[in-house]
Structures are given as C-alpha cells and as structure tokens.
PDB file of C-alpha atoms in Angstrom:
ATOM      1  CA  MET M   1       0.262   0.041  -0.150  1.00  0.00           C
ATOM      2  CA  LYS M   2       2.573   2.388   1.138  1.00  0.00           C
ATOM      3  CA  LYS M   3       4.713   1.735  -2.558  1.00  0.00           C
ATOM      4  CA  ILE M   4       1.108   2.410  -4.386  1.00  0.00           C
ATOM      5  CA  ILE M   5       0.881   5.918  -2.118  1.00  0.00           C
ATOM      6  CA  LEU M   6       3.690   6.809  -3.067  1.00  0.00           C
ATOM      7  CA  SER M   7       3.445   6.084  -7.134  1.00  0.00           C
ATOM      8  CA  LEU M   8       0.360   8.022  -6.719  1.00  0.00           C
ATOM      9  CA  ALA M   9       1.951  11.080  -4.996  1.00  0.00           C
ATOM     10  CA  ALA M  10       5.016  10.759  -8.204  1.00  0.00           C
ATOM     11  CA  VAL M  11       2.232  10.898 -11.010  1.00  0.00           C
ATOM     12  CA  LEU M  12       0.447  13.759  -9.462  1.00  0.00           C
ATOM     13  CA  ALA M  13       4.019  15.566  -9.141  1.00  0.00           C
ATOM     14  CA  PHE M  14       4.531  15.316 -12.681  1.00  0.00           C
ATOM     15  CA  THR M  15       0.370  15.979 -13.741  1.00  0.00           C
ATOM     16  CA  LEU M  16      -0.006  19.224 -11.740  1.00  0.00           C
ATOM     17  CA  THR M  17      -2.916  21.659 -13.456  1.00  0.00           C
ATOM     18  CA  THR M  18      -1.235  24.643 -15.820  1.00  0.00           C
ATOM     19  CA  ASP M  19      -3.915  27.361 -14.053  1.00  0.00           C
ATOM     20  CA  ALA M  20      -0.865  29.281 -11.779  1.00  0.00           C
ATOM     21  CA  GLN M  21       1.240  28.908 -15.072  1.00  0.00           C
ATOM     22  CA  THR M  22      -0.870  30.285 -17.913  1.00  0.00           C
ATOM     23  CA  ARG M  23      -2.471  33.324 -15.747  1.00  0.00           C
ATOM     24  CA  LYS M  24      -2.805  36.688 -17.490  1.00  0.00           C
ATOM     25  CA  GLY M  25       0.731  38.498 -16.979  1.00  0.00           C
ATOM     26  CA  THR M  26       2.809  35.070 -16.714  1.00  0.00           C
ATOM     27  CA  VAL M  27       6.248  35.583 -18.436  1.00  0.00           C
ATOM     28  CA  LEU M  28       6.848  32.162 -20.585  1.00  0.00           C
ATOM     29  CA  LEU M  29      10.678  31.705 -21.051  1.00  0.00           C
ATOM     30  CA  GLY M  30      11.201  28.430 -23.214  1.00  0.00           C
ATOM     31  CA  ALA M  31      13.539  26.446 -25.552  1.00  0.00           C
ATOM     32  CA  GLY M  32      11.930  23.674 -28.279  1.00  0.00           C
ATOM     33  CA  SER M  33      14.255  20.544 -29.666  1.00  0.00           C
ATOM     34  CA  GLN M  34      12.311  18.750 -32.352  1.00  0.00           C
ATOM     35  CA  PHE M  35      13.438  16.383 -35.356  1.00  0.00           C
ATOM     36  CA  SER M  36      11.662  15.882 -38.413  1.00  0.00           C
ATOM     37  CA  GLU M  37      10.370  13.068 -40.579  1.00  0.00           C
ATOM     38  CA  GLN M  38      13.231  13.862 -43.221  1.00  0.00           C
ATOM     39  CA  ASN M  39      15.822  13.800 -41.093  1.00  0.00           C
ATOM     40  CA  ILE M  40      15.558  12.114 -37.591  1.00  0.00           C
ATOM     41  CA  ASN M  41      19.254  12.610 -36.608  1.00  0.00           C
ATOM     42  CA  THR M  42      19.134  16.194 -36.438  1.00  0.00           C
ATOM     43  CA  LEU M  43      17.557  18.510 -33.278  1.00  0.00           C
ATOM     44  CA  ALA M  44      16.804  21.391 -33.869  1.00  0.00           C
ATOM     45  CA  ILE M  45      16.598  24.159 -31.415  1.00  0.00           C
ATOM     46  CA  THR M  46      14.595  27.486 -30.907  1.00  0.00           C
ATOM     47  CA  PRO M  47      14.194  29.672 -27.853  1.00  0.00           C
ATOM     48  CA  LYS M  48      11.321  31.627 -27.647  1.00  0.00           C
ATOM     49  CA  VAL M  49       9.923  33.936 -24.886  1.00  0.00           C
ATOM     50  CA  GLY M  50       5.934  34.669 -24.231  1.00  0.00           C
ATOM     51  CA  TYR M  51       3.922  36.370 -22.347  1.00  0.00           C
ATOM     52  CA  PHE M  52       0.177  36.051 -21.328  1.00  0.00           C
ATOM     53  CA  VAL M  53      -1.831  38.740 -22.434  1.00  0.00           C
ATOM     54  CA  GLN M  54      -5.437  36.285 -20.986  1.00  0.00           C
ATOM     55  CA  ASP M  55      -5.514  33.443 -18.960  1.00  0.00           C
ATOM     56  CA  GLY M  56      -4.604  30.702 -21.029  1.00  0.00           C
ATOM     57  CA  ILE M  57      -3.137  32.975 -23.988  1.00  0.00           C
ATOM     58  CA  ALA M  58       0.365  33.658 -24.970  1.00  0.00           C
ATOM     59  CA  ILE M  59       2.233  35.239 -27.693  1.00  0.00           C
ATOM     60  CA  GLY M  60       5.600  36.012 -28.402  1.00  0.00           C
ATOM     61  CA  ALA M  61       8.715  35.479 -30.239  1.00  0.00           C
ATOM     62  CA  LEU M  62      11.108  32.756 -31.031  1.00  0.00           C
ATOM     63  CA  VAL M  63      14.622  34.124 -31.813  1.00  0.00           C
ATOM     64  CA  ASN M  64      17.948  31.307 -33.070  1.00  0.00           C
ATOM     65  CA  PHE M  65      20.976  33.120 -33.849  1.00  0.00           C
ATOM     66  CA  GLN M  66      23.987  30.097 -33.890  1.00  0.00           C
ATOM     67  CA  THR M  67      27.694  30.643 -35.739  1.00  0.00           C
ATOM     68  CA  ASP M  68      30.583  28.622 -36.097  1.00  0.00           C
ATOM     69  CA  ASN M  69      33.648  30.016 -38.176  1.00  0.00           C
ATOM     70  CA  VAL M  70      36.886  27.962 -39.101  1.00  0.00           C
ATOM     71  CA  ASP M  71      39.797  30.180 -39.758  1.00  0.00           C
ATOM     72  CA  LYS M  72      42.390  29.061 -42.511  1.00  0.00           C
ATOM     73  CA  SER M  73      45.567  29.860 -44.025  1.00  0.00           C
ATOM     74  CA  THR M  74      43.952  31.169 -47.404  1.00  0.00           C
ATOM     75  CA  TYR M  75      40.146  31.029 -46.247  1.00  0.00           C
ATOM     76  CA  GLU M  76      37.380  30.922 -44.087  1.00  0.00           C
ATOM     77  CA  LEU M  77      34.466  28.435 -43.158  1.00  0.00           C
ATOM     78  CA  ASN M  78      31.506  29.866 -41.597  1.00  0.00           C
ATOM     79  CA  ASP M  79      28.267  27.989 -40.521  1.00  0.00           C
ATOM     80  CA  GLN M  80      25.381  30.173 -39.748  1.00  0.00           C
ATOM     81  CA  THR M  81      21.582  29.612 -38.095  1.00  0.00           C
ATOM     82  CA  ALA M  82      19.366  32.240 -38.247  1.00  0.00           C
ATOM     83  CA  GLU M  83      15.526  32.467 -37.497  1.00  0.00           C
ATOM     84  CA  ILE M  84      13.217  34.929 -36.385  1.00  0.00           C
ATOM     85  CA  GLY M  85       8.874  34.751 -35.832  1.00  0.00           C
ATOM     86  CA  VAL M  86       5.957  35.095 -33.416  1.00  0.00           C
ATOM     87  CA  PHE M  87       4.075  32.659 -31.625  1.00  0.00           C
ATOM     88  CA  GLY M  88       0.985  32.348 -30.387  1.00  0.00           C
ATOM     89  CA  ARG M  89       0.145  29.231 -27.773  1.00  0.00           C
ATOM     90  CA  TYR M  90      -3.664  28.591 -26.661  1.00  0.00           C
ATOM     91  CA  TYR M  91      -4.561  26.132 -23.689  1.00  0.00           C
ATOM     92  CA  VAL M  92      -7.748  24.121 -24.895  1.00  0.00           C
ATOM     93  CA  SER M  93      -7.484  22.472 -21.131  1.00  0.00           C
ATOM     94  CA  ASN M  94      -5.768  22.840 -18.525  1.00  0.00           C
ATOM     95  CA  ASN M  95      -2.606  21.268 -19.928  1.00  0.00           C
ATOM     96  CA  LEU M  96      -3.335  20.907 -23.582  1.00  0.00           C
ATOM     97  CA  PHE M  97      -2.378  23.218 -25.838  1.00  0.00           C
ATOM     98  CA  THR M  98      -2.292  24.447 -29.593  1.00  0.00           C
ATOM     99  CA  GLU M  99       0.673  26.783 -31.023  1.00  0.00           C
ATOM    100  CA  VAL M 100       1.309  28.317 -34.192  1.00  0.00           C
ATOM    101  CA  SER M 101       4.316  30.413 -35.587  1.00  0.00           C
ATOM    102  CA  LEU M 102       5.427  31.879 -38.271  1.00  0.00           C
ATOM    103  CA  SER M 103       9.028  32.519 -38.571  1.00  0.00           C
ATOM    104  CA  SER M 104      12.250  32.927 -41.312  1.00  0.00           C
ATOM    105  CA  LYS M 105      14.861  30.760 -41.301  1.00  0.00           C
ATOM    106  CA  ASN M 106      18.217  31.044 -42.976  1.00  0.00           C
ATOM    107  CA  VAL M 107      20.683  28.242 -42.333  1.00  0.00           C
ATOM    108  CA  SER M 108      24.195  27.707 -44.489  1.00  0.00           C
ATOM    109  CA  ASN M 109      27.061  25.491 -44.216  1.00  0.00           C
ATOM    110  CA  GLU M 110      30.117  26.263 -46.213  1.00  0.00           C
ATOM    111  CA  GLU M 111      33.176  23.876 -47.241  1.00  0.00           C
ATOM    112  CA  PHE M 112      36.355  23.864 -48.942  1.00  0.00           C
ATOM    113  CA  ASP M 113      36.059  21.640 -52.218  1.00  0.00           C
ATOM    114  CA  ALA M 114      36.141  22.014 -55.744  1.00  0.00           C
ATOM    115  CA  VAL M 115      34.192  23.429 -58.407  1.00  0.00           C
ATOM    116  CA  THR M 116      33.932  22.435 -62.379  1.00  0.00           C
ATOM    117  CA  THR M 117      34.692  26.744 -63.793  1.00  0.00           C
ATOM    118  CA  ASP M 118      34.239  26.856 -67.531  1.00  0.00           C
ATOM    119  CA  ASN M 119      35.779  29.307 -69.716  1.00  0.00           C
ATOM    120  CA  VAL M 120      39.217  30.216 -67.615  1.00  0.00           C
ATOM    121  CA  GLN M 121      42.209  31.040 -69.073  1.00  0.00           C
ATOM    122  CA  LEU M 122      44.463  28.501 -69.721  1.00  0.00           C
ATOM    123  CA  TRP M 123      47.762  28.717 -67.490  1.00  0.00           C
ATOM    124  CA  THR M 124      50.815  25.846 -67.902  1.00  0.00           C
ATOM    125  CA  LEU M 125      54.230  25.477 -66.153  1.00  0.00           C
ATOM    126  CA  GLY M 126      56.338  23.258 -67.955  1.00  0.00           C
ATOM    127  CA  GLY M 127      54.040  22.417 -70.449  1.00  0.00           C
ATOM    128  CA  VAL M 128      51.375  21.264 -68.179  1.00  0.00           C
ATOM    129  CA  THR M 129      48.422  22.780 -67.595  1.00  0.00           C
ATOM    130  CA  VAL M 130      47.856  23.743 -63.644  1.00  0.00           C
ATOM    131  CA  GLN M 131      45.625  26.292 -61.635  1.00  0.00           C
ATOM    132  CA  PRO M 132      45.757  29.594 -62.875  1.00  0.00           C
ATOM    133  CA  ASN M 133      47.961  31.781 -60.893  1.00  0.00           C
ATOM    134  CA  THR M 134      49.945  29.399 -60.304  1.00  0.00           C
ATOM    135  CA  PRO M 135      53.313  30.724 -59.013  1.00  0.00           C
ATOM    136  CA  GLY M 136      55.804  30.295 -61.855  1.00  0.00           C
ATOM    137  CA  ALA M 137      52.624  29.690 -64.606  1.00  0.00           C
ATOM    138  CA  VAL M 138      52.351  30.887 -68.110  1.00  0.00           C
ATOM    139  CA  PRO M 139      48.570  32.503 -69.432  1.00  0.00           C
ATOM    140  CA  GLN M 140      48.675  30.542 -73.161  1.00  0.00           C
ATOM    141  CA  PHE M 141      47.072  33.008 -75.694  1.00  0.00           C
ATOM    142  CA  ASP M 142      46.738  31.954 -79.330  1.00  0.00           C
ATOM    143  CA  VAL M 143      48.118  33.110 -82.332  1.00  0.00           C
ATOM    144  CA  ASN M 144      45.210  36.258 -82.769  1.00  0.00           C
ATOM    145  CA  GLY M 145      46.629  36.890 -79.008  1.00  0.00           C
ATOM    146  CA  ASP M 146      43.288  35.853 -77.703  1.00  0.00           C
ATOM    147  CA  PRO M 147      43.334  34.034 -74.159  1.00  0.00           C
ATOM    148  CA  VAL M 148      43.212  30.347 -74.762  1.00  0.00           C
ATOM    149  CA  LEU M 149      40.480  28.968 -72.764  1.00  0.00           C
ATOM    150  CA  ALA M 150      39.648  26.015 -70.335  1.00  0.00           C
ATOM    151  CA  THR M 151      37.299  23.900 -67.957  1.00  0.00           C
ATOM    152  CA  TYR M 152      38.708  24.022 -64.490  1.00  0.00           C
ATOM    153  CA  ASP M 153      38.453  22.229 -61.059  1.00  0.00           C
ATOM    154  CA  LEU M 154      39.301  25.306 -59.049  1.00  0.00           C
ATOM    155  CA  GLU M 155      39.157  24.829 -55.538  1.00  0.00           C
ATOM    156  CA  GLN M 156      37.096  27.549 -53.704  1.00  0.00           C
ATOM    157  CA  VAL M 157      34.927  27.786 -50.496  1.00  0.00           C
ATOM    158  CA  VAL M 158      31.428  26.280 -51.862  1.00  0.00           C
ATOM    159  CA  GLU M 159      28.220  26.860 -49.710  1.00  0.00           C
ATOM    160  CA  THR M 160      25.096  24.922 -48.753  1.00  0.00           C
ATOM    161  CA  SER M 161      22.404  27.125 -47.623  1.00  0.00           C
ATOM    162  CA  THR M 162      18.472  27.054 -47.273  1.00  0.00           C
ATOM    163  CA  LYS M 163      16.240  29.665 -47.083  1.00  0.00           C
ATOM    164  CA  THR M 164      12.313  29.776 -46.111  1.00  0.00           C
ATOM    165  CA  LEU M 165       9.467  31.486 -44.362  1.00  0.00           C
ATOM    166  CA  ASN M 166       7.884  28.467 -41.871  1.00  0.00           C
ATOM    167  CA  PHE M 167       4.046  28.268 -40.756  1.00  0.00           C
ATOM    168  CA  ASN M 168       3.742  25.824 -38.112  1.00  0.00           C
ATOM    169  CA  LEU M 169       0.286  24.271 -36.653  1.00  0.00           C
ATOM    170  CA  GLY M 170       1.159  22.054 -33.575  1.00  0.00           C
ATOM    171  CA  LEU M 171      -0.445  20.216 -30.417  1.00  0.00           C
ATOM    172  CA  GLY M 172       1.313  19.949 -27.096  1.00  0.00           C
ATOM    173  CA  TYR M 173       1.026  18.888 -23.359  1.00  0.00           C
ATOM    174  CA  THR M 174       2.277  20.966 -20.471  1.00  0.00           C
ATOM    175  CA  ILE M 175       3.638  18.607 -17.738  1.00  0.00           C
ATOM    176  CA  VAL M 176       4.027  21.016 -14.672  1.00  0.00           C
ATOM    177  CA  TRP M 177       7.280  20.203 -12.333  1.00  0.00           C
ATOM    178  CA  ARG M 178       7.680  21.918  -9.185  1.00  0.00           C
ATOM    179  CA  GLU M 179       5.760  24.883  -9.936  1.00  0.00           C
ATOM    180  CA  HIS M 180       7.568  26.555 -12.477  1.00  0.00           C
ATOM    181  CA  PHE M 181       9.176  24.722 -14.723  1.00  0.00           C
ATOM    182  CA  ALA M 182       7.501  22.609 -16.947  1.00  0.00           C
ATOM    183  CA  VAL M 183       8.690  19.495 -19.438  1.00  0.00           C
ATOM    184  CA  GLU M 184       5.967  20.191 -23.057  1.00  0.00           C
ATOM    185  CA  PRO M 185       5.923  16.946 -25.054  1.00  0.00           C
ATOM    186  CA  PHE M 186       4.660  18.275 -29.002  1.00  0.00           C
ATOM    187  CA  MET M 187       3.904  17.375 -32.992  1.00  0.00           C
ATOM    188  CA  ASN M 188       3.676  19.648 -35.569  1.00  0.00           C
ATOM    189  CA  LEU M 189       3.024  20.359 -39.263  1.00  0.00           C
ATOM    190  CA  THR M 190       5.386  22.812 -40.993  1.00  0.00           C
ATOM    191  CA  PHE M 191       4.488  24.285 -44.121  1.00  0.00           C
ATOM    192  CA  MET M 192       7.580  25.738 -45.807  1.00  0.00           C
ATOM    193  CA  ASN M 193       8.272  27.745 -49.283  1.00  0.00           C
ATOM    194  CA  GLY M 194      11.860  28.550 -50.083  1.00  0.00           C
ATOM    195  CA  GLU M 195      14.941  27.865 -51.598  1.00  0.00           C
ATOM    196  CA  SER M 196      18.045  25.843 -51.331  1.00  0.00           C
ATOM    197  CA  LYS M 197      21.597  26.277 -52.598  1.00  0.00           C
ATOM    198  CA  LYS M 198      23.253  23.046 -52.572  1.00  0.00           C
ATOM    199  CA  TYR M 199      26.611  21.687 -54.017  1.00  0.00           C
ATOM    200  CA  ASP M 200      26.959  18.823 -56.317  1.00  0.00           C
ATOM    201  CA  GLU M 201      30.565  16.753 -55.434  1.00  0.00           C
ATOM    202  CA  VAL M 202      29.796  14.473 -58.442  1.00  0.00           C
ATOM    203  CA  ASN M 203      29.520  16.745 -60.847  1.00  0.00           C
ATOM    204  CA  LYS M 204      31.237  19.483 -58.752  1.00  0.00           C
ATOM    205  CA  PHE M 205      28.656  22.538 -59.226  1.00  0.00           C
ATOM    206  CA  ILE M 206      26.299  24.388 -57.367  1.00  0.00           C
ATOM    207  CA  GLU M 207      22.407  23.958 -57.684  1.00  0.00           C
ATOM    208  CA  ASN M 208      19.875  26.429 -56.831  1.00  0.00           C
ATOM    209  CA  ASN M 209      16.303  24.586 -55.907  1.00  0.00           C
ATOM    210  CA  ASP M 210      12.788  26.107 -54.934  1.00  0.00           C
ATOM    211  CA  LEU M 211      11.893  24.412 -51.504  1.00  0.00           C
ATOM    212  CA  LYS M 212       8.237  24.009 -51.052  1.00  0.00           C
ATOM    213  CA  GLY M 213       6.700  21.433 -48.861  1.00  0.00           C
ATOM    214  CA  THR M 214       5.194  20.552 -45.853  1.00  0.00           C
ATOM    215  CA  ASN M 215       7.169  18.310 -42.758  1.00  0.00           C
ATOM    216  CA  PHE M 216       5.823  16.818 -39.451  1.00  0.00           C
ATOM    217  CA  ASN M 217       7.763  17.329 -36.471  1.00  0.00           C
ATOM    218  CA  LEU M 218       7.699  15.719 -32.839  1.00  0.00           C
ATOM    219  CA  GLY M 219       9.799  17.611 -29.998  1.00  0.00           C
ATOM    220  CA  VAL M 220       9.914  18.586 -26.795  1.00  0.00           C
ATOM    221  CA  ASN M 221       9.984  22.386 -25.154  1.00  0.00           C
ATOM    222  CA  PHE M 222      11.472  22.779 -21.704  1.00  0.00           C
ATOM    223  CA  SER M 223       9.982  25.684 -20.357  1.00  0.00           C
ATOM    224  CA  LEU M 224       9.829  28.347 -17.308  1.00  0.00           C
ATOM    225  CA  PHE M 225       6.804  29.985 -15.847  1.00  0.00           C
ATOM    226  CA  PHE M 226       7.320  33.472 -13.961  1.00  0.00           C
TER     227      PHE M 226
END
C-alpha cells in the first residue's frame, strides 16, 4: 500500500494543472528541440519568450542565432543559423495547448571544395596545365592574342544553404514540475516555402532549387513560467 501511495504521489507531482502558470501576466521562457521525418538525426533548438495576455493565451517571439567560424591560412569557413518569428499559444484545457508560429529561417554551411568552372584562361607550367595564377605558371594565348580558354576544377569556398518562410501548426501537452518548470512534448506540421543552394559533389557544381513542402515534426519543449 505504501508503494502505491508513493507512486500516485509521484504521478500527481508530474501532472499538476497549469492554471497558475498560464494566468494573465505570466512570462513564458523556453526552448524547444525537435526532429523531423526528413532528418531524424538532427535536433533543431529554438529559444522563445512569450507573455500571457489573457488566461490561457500567450503571444511571443522566437529567436535563434548560431554561428561557427573556422579560419584557415588562405580561406575562412562559416556555418550559420538565423531564425526569427512570432508565435501564439492557446490552452484548450488545463494542460493541452495548440500553438501556431510564423518564422523566417536561414541556414548556411561552407566547405572548401572543387567546383567546375568553364571558360577560364589556360595556364601552364613546364608544358603541363595547372591552376590559374599558380606561381611560375604562364597564361596561354592563341595566334590572335586572345586567351586560350579551358575548363577547370577550381578549389573554392562552397556554400550549401536554405532560406525558408515557415508556418507551423502544433499541439502539445504541458507537464508541470515544481511549479515553475515544465516539460512539453509536442507535434507540429510545418508548411515551408523558400529556396536551397546545394553543392553537387559528383558533378562539381552548385545547383539552386525552389523549396516547398510540409514536414511533420515531433519534439519536446522545456519551459519556465514566472
């Protein structure tokens, strides 16, 4: 009997009502992590801050900036994520909520790799074709004095990026723990529209594509109410 009572007490401790946390004037501070059906191995973390304008209704902003820089002797690589948007949350019942958000998101990753470039002036060193501007190399001209053109695989900084406008419809559940802290499992559907820039390693060129579609996501929020 003692074990049963303790178990019930533990369950109640993790299923406290959100009435106090969702009253008008409460500030919501949280961060959500999620994975999508297209990329199950990558977590996306987005901080957010909101304010309850009425009991059970909150509005706020989500902001996420991340950057990573690698300096080499002759080039620099940058990985960046920038997302900014707004959201609204409505508690359907004590713990169950719906949430909508609209955000603009840019993600870019840089690598140093070879890219096929057409119609570049031919350079030679000792009769062998070399990269343009190689020390000691000589640019080639035809009998008319015009540059001899060639196709090169030139090494340069290559960017893979996506730029999207995202609209999210979500449903979640707030599990309150110790009054001010909550864990919130959720699911949402993302409608996105944008463009992508992708490096083709086989053909060694950069391709641009329109990016449209929907993603189903699962995740968990960690929130503070104060």
